[in-house]
Amino acid sequence: MDDRDAGTPGFSDGMTGLSSADLRQITALTDALPEMEPPLALLTGRGRHLDDTTLLHLLTVLFTGRETGSAELSRNLFARFGSLAAVLSATDRELQSISDMGTHMLPMIRVLQEAALRYNRARLPPEDVLDNEQKLLDYLTARLARENIEQFRILFLNEKNSLIADEAQARGTVNHTPVYPREVARRAVEIGATALVLVHNHPSGDPTPSEADLQMTMQVQAALEVVGVTIADHFIIGNGRHTSFRRSNLL
């Protein structure tokens, strides 16, 4: 796809051709009224009602600057990945395998992915990240749920359970990630953490802890006890599901 080609009027025009009076009138409408055009739905806070195929089409129009060919590209993306979330978390190689991606799509997808992650991180409670487990899980899910290989991350907390750092410690295979307990303990001491939240994903989608998960957690816990650091929780993130070691009495 040549991103420089001129496009026909469509989604992008709908986003920019509205006056303030138009927006005030649209905002006054209720959700009970007939379905709006996608750009108007987004501008009036009803983007949640748009399905993934519609949003993908809109994104391709905005990212490429043209509507010609965007419908086919968005269909190809949906057919390959199955959802908008999966598109955002796809690897560069996977995205580059889609024909007609053009020169702007990949970097813009990465911008959108990073914006989503930062939004979810900003929603974490500033004083105690454990105070609102749902917001914490939203952030962890955004980070890991769509990863196609295992990734082990650590949230380093201070004495108030405020987040000091969120770091990826290791990336593994589809079902295994090497974790080195002494390195985890060393890093905790290095940045002055008093507690950690361990988190890793299961690409299979099933968050049930394996025997290796249980052993690894015990080994990390033993290494941390030596330096006076605790494990606040260990989350396994699956596809729409999760396991908390704390709630499951595994810590």
mmCIF file of C-alpha atoms in Angstrom:
data_model
loop_
_atom_site.group_PDB
_atom_site.id
_atom_site.type_symbol
_atom_site.label_atom_id
_atom_site.label_comp_id
_atom_site.label_asym_id
_atom_site.label_seq_id
_atom_site.Cartn_x
_atom_site.Cartn_y
_atom_site.Cartn_z
ATOM 1 C CA MET A 1 0.000 0.000 0.000
ATOM 2 C CA ASP A 2 1.400 3.411 -0.943
ATOM 3 C CA ASP A 3 0.629 5.642 2.015
ATOM 4 C CA ARG A 4 0.962 8.755 -0.103
ATOM 5 C CA ASP A 5 -1.991 7.993 -2.381
ATOM 6 C CA ALA A 6 -4.953 10.311 -2.129
ATOM 7 C CA GLY A 7 -7.981 8.823 -0.424
ATOM 8 C CA THR A 8 -11.665 9.238 -0.902
ATOM 9 C CA PRO A 9 -13.810 10.960 1.733
ATOM 10 C CA GLY A 10 -14.571 8.632 4.622
ATOM 11 C CA PHE A 11 -13.778 8.057 8.277
ATOM 12 C CA SER A 12 -10.961 10.580 8.440
ATOM 13 C CA ASP A 13 -13.146 13.346 7.032
ATOM 14 C CA GLY A 14 -15.797 12.586 9.637
ATOM 15 C CA MET A 15 -13.248 13.109 12.377
ATOM 16 C CA THR A 16 -12.214 16.587 11.239
ATOM 17 C CA GLY A 17 -15.323 18.156 9.670
ATOM 18 C CA LEU A 18 -17.313 18.833 12.837
ATOM 19 C CA SER A 19 -18.016 22.240 14.309
ATOM 20 C CA SER A 20 -18.349 22.835 18.043
ATOM 21 C CA ALA A 21 -22.112 23.224 17.529
ATOM 22 C CA ASP A 22 -22.204 19.817 15.820
ATOM 23 C CA LEU A 23 -20.391 18.235 18.739
ATOM 24 C CA ARG A 24 -22.706 19.816 21.318
ATOM 25 C CA GLN A 25 -25.737 18.551 19.439
ATOM 26 C CA ILE A 26 -24.284 15.063 19.095
ATOM 27 C CA THR A 27 -23.313 14.893 22.757
ATOM 28 C CA ALA A 28 -26.914 15.642 23.739
ATOM 29 C CA LEU A 29 -28.118 12.463 22.050
ATOM 30 C CA THR A 30 -28.870 9.392 24.152
ATOM 31 C CA ASP A 31 -27.572 5.858 23.701
ATOM 32 C CA ALA A 32 -31.077 4.767 22.726
ATOM 33 C CA LEU A 33 -30.870 6.543 19.369
ATOM 34 C CA PRO A 34 -29.926 4.657 16.184
ATOM 35 C CA GLU A 35 -26.311 3.674 15.577
ATOM 36 C CA MET A 36 -23.934 6.529 14.769
ATOM 37 C CA GLU A 37 -21.111 6.693 12.278
ATOM 38 C CA PRO A 38 -17.939 5.360 13.976
ATOM 39 C CA PRO A 39 -16.103 8.725 14.152
ATOM 40 C CA LEU A 40 -19.087 10.337 15.875
ATOM 41 C CA ALA A 41 -19.398 7.412 18.266
ATOM 42 C CA LEU A 42 -15.772 7.905 19.284
ATOM 43 C CA LEU A 43 -16.121 11.650 19.672
ATOM 44 C CA THR A 44 -19.171 11.275 21.912
ATOM 45 C CA GLY A 45 -17.752 8.662 24.254
ATOM 46 C CA ARG A 46 -19.471 5.647 22.687
ATOM 47 C CA GLY A 47 -16.421 3.940 21.262
ATOM 48 C CA ARG A 48 -17.110 0.979 23.540
ATOM 49 C CA HIS A 49 -20.068 0.103 21.300
ATOM 50 C CA LEU A 50 -17.867 -0.304 18.212
ATOM 51 C CA ASP A 51 -16.683 -3.803 17.368
ATOM 52 C CA ASP A 52 -13.054 -4.645 16.673
ATOM 53 C CA THR A 53 -13.469 -4.835 12.903
ATOM 54 C CA THR A 54 -14.851 -1.292 12.815
ATOM 55 C CA LEU A 55 -12.062 0.046 15.024
ATOM 56 C CA LEU A 56 -9.410 -1.703 12.929
ATOM 57 C CA HIS A 57 -10.868 -0.137 9.793
ATOM 58 C CA LEU A 58 -10.853 3.279 11.406
ATOM 59 C CA LEU A 59 -7.266 2.831 12.594
ATOM 60 C CA THR A 60 -6.012 1.827 9.156
ATOM 61 C CA VAL A 61 -7.681 4.894 7.630
ATOM 62 C CA LEU A 62 -6.177 7.245 10.203
ATOM 63 C CA PHE A 63 -2.727 5.633 10.203
ATOM 64 C CA THR A 64 -2.353 5.469 6.420
ATOM 65 C CA GLY A 65 -4.151 8.734 5.664
ATOM 66 C CA ARG A 66 -6.398 7.146 3.063
ATOM 67 C CA GLU A 67 -9.497 5.020 2.859
ATOM 68 C CA THR A 68 -8.698 3.278 -0.417
ATOM 69 C CA GLY A 69 -7.486 -0.223 0.459
ATOM 70 C CA SER A 70 -8.001 0.255 4.188
ATOM 71 C CA ALA A 71 -11.051 -2.003 4.331
ATOM 72 C CA GLU A 72 -9.063 -4.872 2.835
ATOM 73 C CA LEU A 73 -6.090 -4.255 5.132
ATOM 74 C CA SER A 74 -8.269 -4.169 8.245
ATOM 75 C CA ARG A 75 -9.980 -7.399 7.150
ATOM 76 C CA ASN A 76 -6.589 -9.047 6.655
ATOM 77 C CA LEU A 77 -5.452 -7.937 10.106
ATOM 78 C CA PHE A 78 -8.617 -9.243 11.750
ATOM 79 C CA ALA A 79 -8.443 -12.524 9.833
ATOM 80 C CA ARG A 80 -4.826 -13.042 10.904
ATOM 81 C CA PHE A 81 -5.031 -11.951 14.559
ATOM 82 C CA GLY A 82 -8.718 -12.169 15.490
ATOM 83 C CA SER A 83 -9.009 -9.024 17.624
ATOM 84 C CA LEU A 84 -7.742 -5.473 18.010
ATOM 85 C CA ALA A 85 -5.904 -6.424 21.214
ATOM 86 C CA ALA A 86 -4.081 -9.217 19.381
ATOM 87 C CA VAL A 87 -3.056 -6.795 16.626
ATOM 88 C CA LEU A 88 -1.561 -4.410 19.195
ATOM 89 C CA SER A 89 0.409 -7.188 20.887
ATOM 90 C CA ALA A 90 1.557 -8.914 17.695
ATOM 91 C CA THR A 91 5.287 -8.992 17.025
ATOM 92 C CA ASP A 92 6.860 -6.783 14.386
ATOM 93 C CA ARG A 93 7.582 -9.837 12.265
ATOM 94 C CA GLU A 94 3.966 -10.994 12.445
ATOM 95 C CA LEU A 95 2.679 -7.566 11.443
ATOM 96 C CA GLN A 96 5.175 -7.231 8.603
ATOM 97 C CA SER A 97 3.883 -10.493 7.173
ATOM 98 C CA ILE A 98 0.558 -8.794 6.364
ATOM 99 C CA SER A 99 0.497 -7.491 2.813
ATOM 100 C CA ASP A 100 -0.052 -3.770 2.135
ATOM 101 C CA MET A 101 0.948 -2.676 5.636
ATOM 102 C CA GLY A 102 2.613 0.430 4.225
ATOM 103 C CA THR A 103 5.275 2.475 6.010
ATOM 104 C CA HIS A 104 3.189 4.073 8.772
ATOM 105 C CA MET A 105 1.110 1.232 10.193
ATOM 106 C CA LEU A 106 3.741 -0.569 12.271
ATOM 107 C CA PRO A 107 5.142 2.462 14.148
ATOM 108 C CA MET A 108 1.637 3.806 14.740
ATOM 109 C CA ILE A 109 0.490 0.455 16.136
ATOM 110 C CA ARG A 110 3.457 0.557 18.505
ATOM 111 C CA VAL A 111 2.543 4.098 19.577
ATOM 112 C CA LEU A 112 -1.023 2.975 20.295
ATOM 113 C CA GLN A 113 0.185 -0.087 22.203
ATOM 114 C CA GLU A 114 2.542 1.986 24.352
ATOM 115 C CA ALA A 115 -0.186 4.573 25.004
ATOM 116 C CA ALA A 116 -2.539 1.824 26.199
ATOM 117 C CA LEU A 117 0.106 0.425 28.546
ATOM 118 C CA ARG A 118 0.915 3.843 29.986
ATOM 119 C CA TYR A 119 -2.773 4.585 30.479
ATOM 120 C CA ASN A 120 -3.256 1.389 32.471
ATOM 121 C CA ARG A 121 -0.118 2.042 34.494
ATOM 122 C CA ALA A 122 -1.275 5.590 35.269
ATOM 123 C CA ARG A 123 -4.518 4.154 36.682
ATOM 124 C CA LEU A 124 -2.619 2.229 39.367
ATOM 125 C CA PRO A 125 -3.092 3.676 42.871
ATOM 126 C CA PRO A 126 -0.113 5.970 43.568
ATOM 127 C CA GLU A 127 0.256 4.984 47.223
ATOM 128 C CA ASP A 128 -0.550 1.272 47.294
ATOM 129 C CA VAL A 129 -0.765 -0.667 44.039
ATOM 130 C CA LEU A 130 -2.258 -3.599 45.946
ATOM 131 C CA ASP A 131 -5.162 -1.455 47.154
ATOM 132 C CA ASN A 132 -7.099 -1.941 43.903
ATOM 133 C CA GLU A 133 -6.478 -5.416 42.570
ATOM 134 C CA GLN A 134 -8.685 -4.922 39.515
ATOM 135 C CA LYS A 135 -6.666 -1.954 38.265
ATOM 136 C CA LEU A 136 -3.480 -3.898 38.905
ATOM 137 C CA LEU A 137 -4.836 -6.837 36.933
ATOM 138 C CA ASP A 138 -5.939 -4.525 34.113
ATOM 139 C CA TYR A 139 -2.373 -3.302 33.834
ATOM 140 C CA LEU A 140 -0.816 -6.758 34.040
ATOM 141 C CA THR A 141 -3.298 -8.137 31.525
ATOM 142 C CA ALA A 142 -2.538 -5.317 29.090
ATOM 143 C CA ARG A 143 1.144 -6.130 29.487
ATOM 144 C CA LEU A 144 1.059 -9.896 29.187
ATOM 145 C CA ALA A 145 -2.237 -11.499 28.217
ATOM 146 C CA ARG A 146 -1.537 -11.568 24.455
ATOM 147 C CA GLU A 147 2.137 -12.493 24.598
ATOM 148 C CA ASN A 148 2.813 -15.645 22.583
ATOM 149 C CA ILE A 149 5.848 -16.621 24.667
ATOM 150 C CA GLU A 150 6.259 -16.686 28.424
ATOM 151 C CA GLN A 151 7.503 -13.488 30.022
ATOM 152 C CA PHE A 152 8.428 -13.024 33.665
ATOM 153 C CA ARG A 153 8.011 -9.524 35.115
ATOM 154 C CA ILE A 154 8.529 -8.077 38.568
ATOM 155 C CA LEU A 155 6.840 -5.097 40.181
ATOM 156 C CA PHE A 156 9.212 -3.659 42.785
ATOM 157 C CA LEU A 157 7.409 -1.966 45.698
ATOM 158 C CA ASN A 158 8.560 0.245 48.557
ATOM 159 C CA GLU A 159 7.409 0.061 52.196
ATOM 160 C CA LYS A 160 4.096 1.747 51.252
ATOM 161 C CA ASN A 161 3.557 -0.679 48.367
ATOM 162 C CA SER A 162 4.078 2.161 45.900
ATOM 163 C CA LEU A 163 5.500 1.069 42.564
ATOM 164 C CA ILE A 164 9.231 1.718 42.237
ATOM 165 C CA ALA A 165 9.767 -0.144 38.977
ATOM 166 C CA ASP A 166 8.176 -2.644 36.627
ATOM 167 C CA GLU A 167 10.808 -4.710 34.872
ATOM 168 C CA ALA A 168 10.861 -7.655 32.509
ATOM 169 C CA GLN A 169 13.277 -10.166 34.003
ATOM 170 C CA ALA A 170 13.172 -12.869 31.364
ATOM 171 C CA ARG A 171 11.511 -14.003 28.155
ATOM 172 C CA GLY A 172 11.337 -17.695 27.452
ATOM 173 C CA THR A 173 9.543 -20.131 25.192
ATOM 174 C CA VAL A 174 5.872 -20.931 24.772
ATOM 175 C CA ASN A 175 5.836 -22.792 28.090
ATOM 176 C CA HIS A 176 8.977 -21.958 30.076
ATOM 177 C CA THR A 177 10.834 -18.893 31.313
ATOM 178 C CA PRO A 178 14.186 -19.177 33.123
ATOM 179 C CA VAL A 179 14.207 -17.264 36.418
ATOM 180 C CA TYR A 180 17.294 -16.791 38.593
ATOM 181 C CA PRO A 181 16.330 -16.230 42.271
ATOM 182 C CA ARG A 182 19.661 -14.667 43.272
ATOM 183 C CA GLU A 183 19.381 -12.116 40.459
ATOM 184 C CA VAL A 184 15.849 -11.254 41.587
ATOM 185 C CA ALA A 185 17.067 -10.713 45.159
ATOM 186 C CA ARG A 186 20.091 -8.697 43.987
ATOM 187 C CA ARG A 187 17.911 -6.391 41.910
ATOM 188 C CA ALA A 188 15.437 -5.896 44.779
ATOM 189 C CA VAL A 189 18.254 -4.767 47.075
ATOM 190 C CA GLU A 190 19.795 -2.618 44.353
ATOM 191 C CA ILE A 191 16.698 -0.460 43.924
ATOM 192 C CA GLY A 192 15.591 -0.525 47.578
ATOM 193 C CA ALA A 193 12.422 -2.614 47.241
ATOM 194 C CA THR A 194 10.790 -4.101 50.327
ATOM 195 C CA ALA A 195 8.226 -6.248 48.517
ATOM 196 C CA LEU A 196 7.735 -7.701 45.045
ATOM 197 C CA VAL A 197 4.821 -8.718 42.883
ATOM 198 C CA LEU A 198 5.875 -11.540 40.584
ATOM 199 C CA VAL A 199 3.917 -11.983 37.371
ATOM 200 C CA HIS A 200 4.192 -14.150 34.316
ATOM 201 C CA ASN A 201 1.880 -15.236 31.541
ATOM 202 C CA HIS A 202 0.773 -18.585 30.202
ATOM 203 C CA PRO A 203 0.459 -18.322 26.400
ATOM 204 C CA SER A 204 -1.857 -21.340 26.464
ATOM 205 C CA GLY A 205 -4.443 -19.090 28.150
ATOM 206 C CA ASP A 206 -4.759 -21.394 31.174
ATOM 207 C CA PRO A 207 -3.430 -19.632 34.311
ATOM 208 C CA THR A 208 -3.257 -22.807 36.425
ATOM 209 C CA PRO A 209 0.165 -22.928 38.152
ATOM 210 C CA SER A 210 2.444 -25.718 37.019
ATOM 211 C CA GLU A 211 4.749 -27.610 39.352
ATOM 212 C CA ALA A 212 7.639 -25.603 37.888
ATOM 213 C CA ASP A 213 5.772 -22.367 38.732
ATOM 214 C CA LEU A 214 5.347 -23.462 42.335
ATOM 215 C CA GLN A 215 8.992 -24.496 42.714
ATOM 216 C CA MET A 216 10.259 -21.292 41.121
ATOM 217 C CA THR A 217 8.133 -19.184 43.462
ATOM 218 C CA MET A 218 9.452 -21.009 46.527
ATOM 219 C CA GLN A 219 13.043 -20.596 45.332
ATOM 220 C CA VAL A 220 12.595 -16.863 44.752
ATOM 221 C CA GLN A 221 10.869 -16.520 48.129
ATOM 222 C CA ALA A 222 13.784 -18.245 49.858
ATOM 223 C CA ALA A 223 16.325 -15.970 48.147
ATOM 224 C CA LEU A 224 14.332 -12.868 49.094
ATOM 225 C CA GLU A 225 14.011 -13.876 52.747
ATOM 226 C CA VAL A 226 17.794 -13.700 53.038
ATOM 227 C CA VAL A 227 17.717 -9.972 52.136
ATOM 228 C CA GLY A 228 14.522 -9.135 54.033
ATOM 229 C CA VAL A 229 12.215 -8.724 51.027
ATOM 230 C CA THR A 230 8.765 -10.312 50.763
ATOM 231 C CA ILE A 231 6.599 -11.510 47.889
ATOM 232 C CA ALA A 232 3.311 -9.619 48.033
ATOM 233 C CA ASP A 233 1.774 -11.868 45.367
ATOM 234 C CA HIS A 234 2.506 -13.877 42.261
ATOM 235 C CA PHE A 235 0.031 -13.542 39.405
ATOM 236 C CA ILE A 236 -0.233 -15.824 36.415
ATOM 237 C CA ILE A 237 -2.000 -14.114 33.529
ATOM 238 C CA GLY A 238 -3.995 -16.193 31.065
ATOM 239 C CA ASN A 239 -6.491 -15.287 28.386
ATOM 240 C CA GLY A 240 -9.257 -13.509 30.280
ATOM 241 C CA ARG A 241 -8.339 -15.347 33.484
ATOM 242 C CA HIS A 242 -5.682 -15.129 36.146
ATOM 243 C CA THR A 243 -4.376 -16.882 39.248
ATOM 244 C CA SER A 244 -3.275 -15.105 42.415
ATOM 245 C CA PHE A 245 -0.907 -17.163 44.541
ATOM 246 C CA ARG A 246 -1.881 -15.103 47.586
ATOM 247 C CA ARG A 247 -5.607 -15.742 47.155
ATOM 248 C CA SER A 248 -4.939 -19.385 46.357
ATOM 249 C CA ASN A 249 -2.933 -19.789 49.587
ATOM 250 C CA LEU A 250 0.191 -20.697 47.620
ATOM 251 C CA LEU A 251 2.388 -18.151 49.405
#
